mmCIF file of C-alpha atoms and ligand atoms in Angstrom:
data_model
loop_
_atom_site.group_PDB
_atom_site.id
_atom_site.type_symbol
_atom_site.label_atom_id
_atom_site.label_comp_id
_atom_site.label_asym_id
_atom_site.label_seq_id
_atom_site.Cartn_x
_atom_site.Cartn_y
_atom_site.Cartn_z
ATOM 1 C CA MET A 1 166.259 167.837 33.098
ATOM 2 C CA SER A 2 166.326 167.037 36.704
ATOM 3 C CA ALA A 3 163.541 166.253 38.630
ATOM 4 C CA PHE A 4 164.023 168.875 41.132
ATOM 5 C CA ILE A 5 162.613 171.292 38.252
ATOM 6 C CA GLY A 6 159.301 171.069 37.532
ATOM 7 C CA SER A 7 159.160 174.668 34.917
ATOM 8 C CA GLY A 8 155.570 173.847 34.364
ATOM 9 C CA ARG A 9 155.390 170.521 32.692
ATOM 10 C CA ARG A 10 152.665 168.103 32.731
ATOM 11 C CA ILE A 11 152.818 165.158 34.469
ATOM 12 C CA HIS A 12 149.735 162.966 34.121
ATOM 13 C CA ILE A 13 148.672 161.618 37.597
ATOM 14 C CA GLN A 14 146.009 158.390 36.892
ATOM 15 C CA GLU A 15 143.651 157.207 39.148
ATOM 16 C CA VAL A 16 143.670 153.797 40.381
ATOM 17 C CA GLY A 17 141.735 154.075 44.025
ATOM 18 C CA LEU A 18 138.641 152.615 42.371
ATOM 19 C CA ARG A 19 140.618 149.501 40.973
ATOM 20 C CA ASP A 20 143.834 149.216 42.638
ATOM 21 C CA GLY A 21 142.586 150.575 45.581
ATOM 22 C CA LEU A 22 139.287 149.007 46.827
ATOM 23 C CA GLN A 23 140.521 145.418 45.783
ATOM 24 C CA ALA A 24 142.752 145.660 48.874
ATOM 25 C CA GLU A 25 139.797 146.308 51.240
ATOM 26 C CA CYS A 26 137.918 143.817 53.228
ATOM 27 C CA ARG A 27 134.381 146.099 53.217
ATOM 28 C CA PHE A 28 132.443 146.271 49.903
ATOM 29 C CA VAL A 29 131.825 149.716 49.244
ATOM 30 C CA PRO A 30 128.534 150.633 47.699
ATOM 31 C CA THR A 31 128.496 151.130 44.196
ATOM 32 C CA ALA A 32 126.474 154.309 44.362
ATOM 33 C CA ASP A 33 129.299 155.446 46.433
ATOM 34 C CA LYS A 34 131.859 154.219 44.131
ATOM 35 C CA ILE A 35 130.275 156.164 41.095
ATOM 36 C CA ALA A 36 129.809 159.501 43.263
ATOM 37 C CA LEU A 37 133.690 158.940 44.137
ATOM 38 C CA ALA A 38 134.464 158.793 40.359
ATOM 39 C CA ASP A 39 132.405 161.714 39.358
ATOM 40 C CA THR A 40 134.828 163.933 42.099
ATOM 41 C CA LEU A 41 137.737 162.374 40.984
ATOM 42 C CA ALA A 42 137.016 163.682 37.466
ATOM 43 C CA ASP A 43 135.608 167.165 38.790
ATOM 44 C CA ALA A 44 139.343 167.360 40.455
ATOM 45 C CA GLY A 45 141.106 167.171 37.287
ATOM 46 C CA LEU A 46 141.772 163.241 36.939
ATOM 47 C CA ALA A 47 141.861 162.745 33.618
ATOM 48 C CA LYS A 48 142.233 158.650 33.763
ATOM 49 C CA ILE A 49 140.227 157.091 36.193
ATOM 50 C CA GLU A 50 140.695 152.900 36.460
ATOM 51 C CA ALA A 51 136.905 152.462 37.609
ATOM 52 C CA SER A 52 137.263 148.648 38.089
ATOM 53 C CA SER A 53 138.183 145.382 37.000
ATOM 54 C CA PHE A 54 136.383 142.916 35.033
ATOM 55 C CA VAL A 55 137.790 140.150 36.987
ATOM 56 C CA SER A 56 136.167 136.854 38.261
ATOM 57 C CA PRO A 57 133.839 138.177 40.628
ATOM 58 C CA LYS A 58 135.109 134.756 42.895
ATOM 59 C CA ALA A 59 138.638 136.351 43.112
ATOM 60 C CA VAL A 60 137.588 140.076 43.807
ATOM 61 C CA PRO A 61 133.867 139.983 45.328
ATOM 62 C CA VAL A 62 134.895 143.631 46.274
ATOM 63 C CA LEU A 63 134.540 144.774 42.647
ATOM 64 C CA ALA A 64 131.764 142.301 41.866
ATOM 65 C CA ASP A 65 129.436 145.534 40.447
ATOM 66 C CA ALA A 66 132.175 146.780 37.941
ATOM 67 C CA ALA A 67 129.276 146.800 35.450
ATOM 68 C CA GLU A 68 127.211 149.075 37.615
ATOM 69 C CA VAL A 69 129.938 151.178 38.249
ATOM 70 C CA PHE A 70 130.373 152.103 34.448
ATOM 71 C CA ALA A 71 126.838 152.342 34.286
ATOM 72 C CA GLY A 72 127.140 154.618 36.520
ATOM 73 C CA ILE A 73 129.718 157.184 35.925
ATOM 74 C CA ALA A 74 129.203 160.402 34.047
ATOM 75 C CA ARG A 75 131.188 160.298 30.777
ATOM 76 C CA ARG A 76 132.715 163.570 29.804
ATOM 77 C CA PRO A 77 135.262 164.611 27.298
ATOM 78 C CA GLY A 78 138.756 164.373 27.821
ATOM 79 C CA VAL A 79 138.477 161.671 30.756
ATOM 80 C CA VAL A 80 139.561 158.231 29.923
ATOM 81 C CA LEU A 81 137.651 155.263 32.008
ATOM 82 C CA SER A 82 139.987 152.336 32.230
ATOM 83 C CA ALA A 83 139.148 149.111 33.499
ATOM 84 C CA LEU A 84 141.594 146.186 34.808
ATOM 85 C CA VAL A 85 140.651 142.883 32.208
ATOM 86 C CA PRO A 86 142.577 139.490 32.860
ATOM 87 C CA ASN A 87 141.255 137.550 29.964
ATOM 88 C CA LEU A 88 138.718 137.097 27.406
ATOM 89 C CA ARG A 89 135.373 136.886 29.777
ATOM 90 C CA GLY A 90 136.599 139.799 31.594
ATOM 91 C CA ALA A 91 136.982 141.719 27.874
ATOM 92 C CA GLU A 92 133.572 140.697 26.665
ATOM 93 C CA ARG A 93 132.289 142.205 29.998
ATOM 94 C CA ALA A 94 134.016 145.396 29.980
ATOM 95 C CA VAL A 95 132.956 145.917 25.779
ATOM 96 C CA ALA A 96 129.393 145.571 27.053
ATOM 97 C CA ALA A 97 130.162 148.682 29.716
ATOM 98 C CA GLY A 98 131.316 150.329 27.369
ATOM 99 C CA VAL A 99 135.329 150.987 29.280
ATOM 100 C CA ASP A 100 137.316 153.536 26.653
ATOM 101 C CA GLU A 101 140.532 151.542 28.232
ATOM 102 C CA MET A 102 141.681 148.072 28.705
ATOM 103 C CA ASN A 103 144.050 147.704 31.033
ATOM 104 C CA LEU A 104 145.621 144.091 30.306
ATOM 105 C CA VAL A 105 146.982 142.265 32.871
ATOM 106 C CA MET A 106 150.095 139.869 33.608
ATOM 107 C CA SER A 107 152.891 139.499 35.917
ATOM 108 C CA ALA A 108 156.486 139.493 34.491
ATOM 109 C CA SER A 109 157.371 137.156 37.456
ATOM 110 C CA GLU A 110 155.918 133.405 36.267
ATOM 111 C CA SER A 111 155.382 132.548 40.388
ATOM 112 C CA HIS A 112 153.080 135.980 40.811
ATOM 113 C CA ASN A 113 151.167 135.450 37.402
ATOM 114 C CA LEU A 114 150.221 131.709 38.835
ATOM 115 C CA SER A 115 149.031 133.418 42.343
ATOM 116 C CA ASN A 116 147.424 136.000 41.065
ATOM 117 C CA LEU A 117 146.117 135.051 37.715
ATOM 118 C CA ARG A 118 145.960 131.382 38.617
ATOM 119 C CA MET A 119 148.015 130.489 34.820
ATOM 120 C CA THR A 120 151.144 130.627 33.216
ATOM 121 C CA ARG A 121 152.857 133.855 31.585
ATOM 122 C CA ALA A 122 152.572 132.157 28.438
ATOM 123 C CA ALA A 123 148.928 131.498 28.807
ATOM 124 C CA SER A 124 148.369 134.996 29.913
ATOM 125 C CA PHE A 125 150.028 136.023 26.983
ATOM 126 C CA ALA A 126 147.955 134.316 24.438
ATOM 127 C CA GLY A 127 144.637 135.031 26.175
ATOM 128 C CA LEU A 128 145.601 138.817 26.124
ATOM 129 C CA ALA A 129 146.531 138.930 22.317
ATOM 130 C CA ASP A 130 142.803 137.818 21.832
ATOM 131 C CA VAL A 131 141.898 140.403 24.567
ATOM 132 C CA ALA A 132 143.260 143.183 22.412
ATOM 133 C CA ALA A 133 141.970 142.101 18.874
ATOM 134 C CA LEU A 134 138.470 142.264 20.654
ATOM 135 C CA ALA A 135 139.218 145.410 21.865
ATOM 136 C CA ARG A 136 140.373 146.398 18.419
ATOM 137 C CA ARG A 137 137.446 145.689 17.141
ATOM 138 C CA HIS A 138 135.228 147.895 18.994
ATOM 139 C CA GLY A 139 138.150 150.802 19.296
ATOM 140 C CA ILE A 140 138.740 150.309 22.751
ATOM 141 C CA ARG A 141 142.303 151.630 23.901
ATOM 142 C CA VAL A 142 144.716 148.783 25.241
ATOM 143 C CA ASN A 143 147.133 149.419 27.924
ATOM 144 C CA VAL A 144 149.032 146.637 29.303
ATOM 145 C CA SER A 145 150.018 146.236 32.971
ATOM 146 C CA LEU A 146 153.135 144.263 33.645
ATOM 147 C CA SER A 147 153.353 143.292 37.576
ATOM 148 C CA CYS A 148 156.785 142.985 39.787
ATOM 149 C CA SER A 149 158.500 144.543 36.789
ATOM 150 C CA PHE A 150 160.987 145.479 39.830
ATOM 151 C CA GLY A 151 160.921 142.151 41.666
ATOM 152 C CA CYS A 152 158.994 139.729 42.903
ATOM 153 C CA PRO A 153 157.646 138.752 46.574
ATOM 154 C CA MET A 154 158.112 135.455 45.417
ATOM 155 C CA GLU A 155 161.593 135.409 43.385
ATOM 156 C CA GLY A 156 163.453 138.436 44.060
ATOM 157 C CA ASP A 157 164.824 140.595 41.548
ATOM 158 C CA VAL A 158 163.212 140.181 38.165
ATOM 159 C CA ALA A 159 165.957 140.653 35.500
ATOM 160 C CA GLN A 160 165.434 144.179 33.660
ATOM 161 C CA GLN A 161 165.974 142.082 30.259
ATOM 162 C CA GLN A 162 162.923 139.796 30.840
ATOM 163 C CA VAL A 163 160.913 143.411 31.775
ATOM 164 C CA LEU A 164 161.912 144.495 28.381
ATOM 165 C CA ASP A 165 160.912 141.296 26.055
ATOM 166 C CA TRP A 166 157.558 140.933 27.811
ATOM 167 C CA CYS A 167 157.235 144.749 26.224
ATOM 168 C CA ALA A 168 158.630 143.957 22.892
ATOM 169 C CA ARG A 169 155.878 140.872 22.521
ATOM 170 C CA PHE A 170 153.045 143.381 23.980
ATOM 171 C CA VAL A 171 154.570 146.336 21.711
ATOM 172 C CA ASP A 172 155.284 144.249 18.482
ATOM 173 C CA ASP A 173 153.318 141.387 18.696
ATOM 174 C CA VAL A 174 149.543 142.754 20.196
ATOM 175 C CA ASN A 175 150.012 146.272 19.341
ATOM 176 C CA VAL A 176 149.107 148.046 22.571
ATOM 177 C CA GLN A 177 149.028 151.679 23.162
ATOM 178 C CA GLY A 178 150.278 151.708 26.566
ATOM 179 C CA ILE A 179 152.629 149.910 28.917
ATOM 180 C CA THR A 180 152.812 150.167 32.605
ATOM 181 C CA LEU A 181 155.800 148.923 34.913
ATOM 182 C CA CYS A 182 153.758 148.208 38.017
ATOM 183 C CA ASP A 183 156.171 148.119 41.070
ATOM 184 C CA THR A 184 153.268 145.474 42.693
ATOM 185 C CA THR A 185 154.760 145.418 46.299
ATOM 186 C CA GLY A 186 157.201 148.290 46.757
ATOM 187 C CA MET A 187 159.957 146.325 45.812
ATOM 188 C CA ALA A 188 161.517 149.544 43.617
ATOM 189 C CA TYR A 189 164.308 151.944 44.083
ATOM 190 C CA PRO A 190 165.608 154.906 42.617
ATOM 191 C CA THR A 191 168.241 154.425 40.373
ATOM 192 C CA GLN A 192 166.805 150.881 39.023
ATOM 193 C CA VAL A 193 163.299 152.797 38.358
ATOM 194 C CA ARG A 194 165.905 155.246 36.651
ATOM 195 C CA ALA A 195 167.662 152.664 34.401
ATOM 196 C CA LEU A 196 164.235 150.636 33.379
ATOM 197 C CA THR A 197 162.519 153.842 32.577
ATOM 198 C CA GLU A 198 165.528 155.308 30.156
ATOM 199 C CA ALA A 199 165.639 151.681 28.352
ATOM 200 C CA VAL A 200 162.044 151.688 27.787
ATOM 201 C CA ARG A 201 161.319 155.286 26.482
ATOM 202 C CA ALA A 202 164.303 154.690 24.663
ATOM 203 C CA ARG A 203 163.247 151.543 22.889
ATOM 204 C CA TRP A 204 159.716 152.577 22.468
ATOM 205 C CA PRO A 205 159.655 156.551 22.074
ATOM 206 C CA GLY A 206 155.924 156.320 20.836
ATOM 207 C CA ILE A 207 154.189 154.212 23.329
ATOM 208 C CA GLU A 208 152.329 156.119 26.288
ATOM 209 C CA LEU A 209 154.342 154.775 29.350
ATOM 210 C CA THR A 210 153.373 154.736 33.103
ATOM 211 C CA LEU A 211 154.814 153.891 35.987
ATOM 212 C CA HIS A 212 152.759 152.260 38.700
ATOM 213 C CA PHE A 213 154.493 152.383 42.383
ATOM 214 C CA HIS A 214 153.364 151.423 46.068
ATOM 215 C CA ASN A 215 154.842 152.768 48.751
ATOM 216 C CA THR A 216 155.358 149.441 50.675
ATOM 217 C CA ARG A 217 159.544 150.572 51.386
ATOM 218 C CA GLY A 218 158.498 154.281 51.666
ATOM 219 C CA MET A 219 160.124 154.727 48.200
ATOM 220 C CA GLY A 220 156.952 155.862 46.507
ATOM 221 C CA LEU A 221 158.140 159.197 46.330
ATOM 222 C CA ALA A 222 161.427 159.041 45.048
ATOM 223 C CA ASN A 223 160.538 156.101 42.773
ATOM 224 C CA VAL A 224 157.900 159.064 40.848
ATOM 225 C CA LEU A 225 160.914 161.591 40.661
ATOM 226 C CA ALA A 226 163.712 158.983 39.675
ATOM 227 C CA ALA A 227 161.217 158.494 36.739
ATOM 228 C CA ILE A 228 160.334 161.752 36.177
ATOM 229 C CA ASP A 229 163.911 162.507 35.265
ATOM 230 C CA ALA A 230 164.018 159.692 33.048
ATOM 231 C CA GLY A 231 161.502 160.883 30.867
ATOM 232 C CA ALA A 232 158.001 159.460 32.232
ATOM 233 C CA GLU A 233 155.176 161.903 32.532
ATOM 234 C CA ARG A 234 152.358 159.338 33.455
ATOM 235 C CA PHE A 235 151.793 158.050 37.136
ATOM 236 C CA ASP A 236 149.287 155.653 38.720
ATOM 237 C CA ALA A 237 148.582 156.860 42.149
ATOM 238 C CA SER A 238 146.079 156.033 44.841
ATOM 239 C CA LEU A 239 143.149 158.431 46.523
ATOM 240 C CA GLY A 240 144.033 158.331 50.664
ATOM 241 C CA GLY A 241 147.245 155.898 49.012
ATOM 242 C CA ILE A 242 145.058 152.566 49.758
ATOM 243 C CA GLY A 243 145.605 149.738 47.541
ATOM 244 C CA GLY A 244 147.744 146.095 46.806
ATOM 245 C CA CYS A 245 147.064 143.141 45.005
ATOM 246 C CA PRO A 246 145.633 140.505 46.953
ATOM 247 C CA TYR A 247 147.241 137.873 45.655
ATOM 248 C CA ALA A 248 150.984 139.250 46.395
ATOM 249 C CA PRO A 249 151.879 138.701 49.432
ATOM 250 C CA GLY A 250 153.350 141.320 51.776
ATOM 251 C CA ALA A 251 151.102 144.182 49.431
ATOM 252 C CA THR A 252 150.201 147.618 50.566
ATOM 253 C CA GLY A 253 149.127 150.618 49.646
ATOM 254 C CA ASN A 254 149.876 152.516 46.259
ATOM 255 C CA VAL A 255 151.689 155.733 46.085
ATOM 256 C CA CYS A 256 149.390 158.495 47.378
ATOM 257 C CA THR A 257 147.370 160.435 45.284
ATOM 258 C CA GLU A 258 147.262 163.701 47.107
ATOM 259 C CA GLU A 259 150.672 163.209 48.338
ATOM 260 C CA VAL A 260 152.150 162.995 44.702
ATOM 261 C CA VAL A 261 149.938 166.084 43.448
ATOM 262 C CA HIS A 262 151.163 167.944 46.541
ATOM 263 C CA ALA A 263 154.765 167.436 46.132
ATOM 264 C CA LEU A 264 154.605 167.796 42.139
ATOM 265 C CA GLU A 265 152.534 171.453 42.250
ATOM 266 C CA LEU A 266 155.217 172.733 45.192
ATOM 267 C CA MET A 267 157.989 171.519 42.311
ATOM 268 C CA GLY A 268 156.361 173.499 39.641
ATOM 269 C CA TYR A 269 155.230 170.689 37.792
ATOM 270 C CA ASP A 270 151.142 170.948 36.502
ATOM 271 C CA THR A 271 149.284 168.510 37.278
ATOM 272 C CA GLY A 272 145.936 169.727 36.503
ATOM 273 C CA VAL A 273 144.478 168.207 39.485
ATOM 274 C CA ASP A 274 142.563 170.290 42.123
ATOM 275 C CA LEU A 275 144.090 169.646 45.487
ATOM 276 C CA ALA A 276 141.516 170.825 47.712
ATOM 277 C CA LEU A 277 138.821 168.760 45.968
ATOM 278 C CA LEU A 278 140.863 165.655 45.747
ATOM 279 C CA LEU A 279 141.773 166.314 49.532
ATOM 280 C CA ARG A 280 137.899 166.315 50.538
ATOM 281 C CA ALA A 281 137.243 163.325 48.532
ATOM 282 C CA ALA A 282 140.214 161.677 50.042
ATOM 283 C CA MET A 283 138.221 162.416 53.912
ATOM 284 C CA ARG A 284 135.422 160.844 52.166
ATOM 285 C CA LEU A 285 137.196 157.632 51.184
ATOM 286 C CA GLN A 286 138.055 157.443 54.879
ATOM 287 C CA GLU A 287 134.627 157.166 56.017
ATOM 288 C CA LEU A 288 133.879 154.576 52.947
ATOM 289 C CA VAL A 289 135.931 152.025 53.833
ATOM 290 C CA GLY A 290 135.683 152.978 57.475
ATOM 291 C CA HIS A 291 139.773 153.374 58.670
ATOM 292 C CA ASP A 292 142.201 155.787 58.280
ATOM 293 C CA VAL A 293 144.187 155.928 55.100
ATOM 294 C CA PRO A 294 147.357 156.161 54.696
ATOM 295 C CA SER A 295 147.802 159.937 53.256
ATOM 296 C CA GLN A 296 149.966 161.787 54.995
ATOM 297 C CA ILE A 297 148.645 164.959 53.586
ATOM 298 C CA VAL A 298 145.035 163.997 54.865
ATOM 299 C CA LYS A 299 146.916 163.756 58.047
ATOM 300 C CA ALA A 300 149.254 166.486 58.372
ATOM 301 C CA GLY A 301 147.229 169.091 55.655
ATOM 302 C CA ARG A 302 148.980 171.112 53.287
ATOM 303 C CA ARG A 303 152.357 172.486 53.503
ATOM 304 C CA LEU A 304 150.914 176.168 53.998
ATOM 305 C CA ASP A 305 148.004 175.184 55.876
ATOM 306 C CA LEU A 306 148.997 176.935 58.813
ATOM 307 C CA HIS A 307 147.903 176.958 62.677
ATOM 308 C CA PRO A 308 146.780 179.633 64.747
ATOM 309 C CA ARG A 309 149.910 181.309 66.931
ATOM 310 C CA PRO A 310 149.642 180.800 70.662
ATOM 311 C CA SER A 311 147.592 183.573 72.457
ATOM 312 C CA ALA A 312 149.979 186.276 74.091
ATOM 313 C CA GLN A 313 148.202 184.489 77.654
ATOM 314 C CA ALA A 314 149.220 181.014 76.803
ATOM 315 C CA VAL A 315 152.769 182.484 75.988
ATOM 316 C CA ALA A 316 152.869 184.168 79.397
HETATM 317 N N1 COA B 401 134.440 137.767 34.884
HETATM 318 C C1 COA B 401 133.513 137.116 35.044
HETATM 319 N N2 COA B 401 134.043 135.846 35.486
HETATM 320 C C2 COA B 401 135.092 135.288 35.651
HETATM 321 C C3 COA B 401 135.866 136.007 34.586
HETATM 322 C C4 COA B 401 136.242 137.187 34.552
HETATM 323 N N3 COA B 401 137.288 138.026 33.941
HETATM 324 N N4 COA B 401 137.376 134.721 34.440
HETATM 325 C C5 COA B 401 136.602 133.889 34.751
HETATM 326 N N5 COA B 401 135.169 133.937 35.202
HETATM 327 C C6 COA B 401 134.597 132.975 35.906
HETATM 328 C C7 COA B 401 134.804 131.521 34.994
HETATM 329 O O1 COA B 401 133.173 132.061 34.170
HETATM 330 C C8 COA B 401 133.998 130.500 35.974
HETATM 331 O O2 COA B 401 132.782 130.673 36.403
HETATM 332 P P1 COA B 401 132.105 129.153 37.423
HETATM 333 O O3 COA B 401 132.918 128.571 38.321
HETATM 334 O O4 COA B 401 130.851 129.632 37.225
HETATM 335 O O5 COA B 401 132.165 128.573 36.000
HETATM 336 C C9 COA B 401 134.642 130.579 36.874
HETATM 337 O O6 COA B 401 135.247 132.043 36.766
HETATM 338 C C10 COA B 401 136.473 130.103 36.838
HETATM 339 O O7 COA B 401 136.760 130.337 35.569
HETATM 340 P P2 COA B 401 138.442 129.949 34.983
HETATM 341 O O8 COA B 401 138.765 130.312 33.997
HETATM 342 O O9 COA B 401 138.538 128.841 35.827
HETATM 343 O O10 COA B 401 139.156 131.314 36.166
HETATM 344 P P3 COA B 401 140.070 130.901 37.396
HETATM 345 O O11 COA B 401 139.640 130.501 38.433
HETATM 346 O O12 COA B 401 141.537 129.834 37.026
HETATM 347 O O13 COA B 401 140.663 132.213 37.297
HETATM 348 C C11 COA B 401 141.045 134.652 37.053
HETATM 349 C C12 COA B 401 141.090 133.303 36.435
HETATM 350 C C13 COA B 401 142.078 135.307 35.684
HETATM 351 C C14 COA B 401 139.705 134.286 36.381
HETATM 352 C C15 COA B 401 141.138 134.798 38.241
HETATM 353 O O14 COA B 401 142.482 134.474 38.734
HETATM 354 C C16 COA B 401 141.240 136.241 37.998
HETATM 355 O O15 COA B 401 139.627 137.028 37.877
HETATM 356 N N6 COA B 401 142.324 137.023 38.677
HETATM 357 C C17 COA B 401 142.261 138.506 38.912
HETATM 358 C C18 COA B 401 143.035 138.275 40.092
HETATM 359 C C19 COA B 401 142.650 140.370 40.488
HETATM 360 O O16 COA B 401 142.097 140.689 40.115
HETATM 361 N N7 COA B 401 144.423 140.552 41.241
HETATM 362 C C20 COA B 401 144.590 141.773 41.317
HETATM 363 C C21 COA B 401 144.966 142.650 40.313
HETATM 364 S S1 COA B 401 146.319 142.738 40.138
HETATM 365 ZN ZN1 ZN B 402 149.271 148.058 42.110
#
């Protein structure tokens, strides 16, 4: 099936603006505003929200209030609240905060893992296996996000086989329920995305697969469409298009939630997301972070947000 014919097919958009988005900001957004934003995003129909990170508060001070954020968000059926977890210490905090899902993180590239998590991939993997066991004991879902799955800003290309080998270890040895292939610094391109997505879908059809793109080189939406063509139906996206890993050189924002929803709905896909409400939330986000956001839809409006015609006098 072509990605250009939606035919009402459901595509799941997962909001990461409160985590990937805010981790890239210098300004600390007050906890109450983070909570209100999460509640609005749930009102808008986003069924999975990564609300914060249980990483070291020294590494990412702007997300140091993760526990308070989780305590404040209204829980509602059908909305999964997820959090990024890098190690056992983070997992213990995530259990105490009552997260619905732990999003484990490590990189497919050794250099980025050392830079981001200050340990080797082997050390990360060993720790994350313990994290998954802890999560299971508490009935918490486990997803793993593999950073730099489409390229590393320090090493260059990351071989597809290397990514598949890490996926295999997480699926077979750790029993994760979901895998997210992350394009941490916007190095992915559509034909590459298609090949990796097809390979993962074919080998692990029962795994919940998410694609996580950054628009660093303008290929974000093209990559989303290529992944849909290859059978993917879940995507991370960030309100306003903010975001980026503070420990990856050259990182910039995620694919923008309202741009992805706008495009996919026009093409006949069903995202279940209220675009008007999302746009109001993106306007509010600009105030919270104190600068314009990359979103083209915030700047230009929706395709059919029309402008007044020139008056007869002005034409004459
Ligand atoms: N939550 C809270 N505190 C944590 C923690 C966690 N998940 N992990 C470690 N710490 C604390 C330790 O208790 C210790 O505290 P102390 O200095 O008061 O004794 C301190 O942090 C150092 O611990 P250590 O195990 O030596 O960790 P580190 O300094 O090597 O950092 C990570 C390792 C993984 C915790 C850190 O690099 C990290 O959080 N990275 C995440 C970066 C990130 O979020 N990137 C963007 C998302 S992809
Ligand atoms: Zn990211």
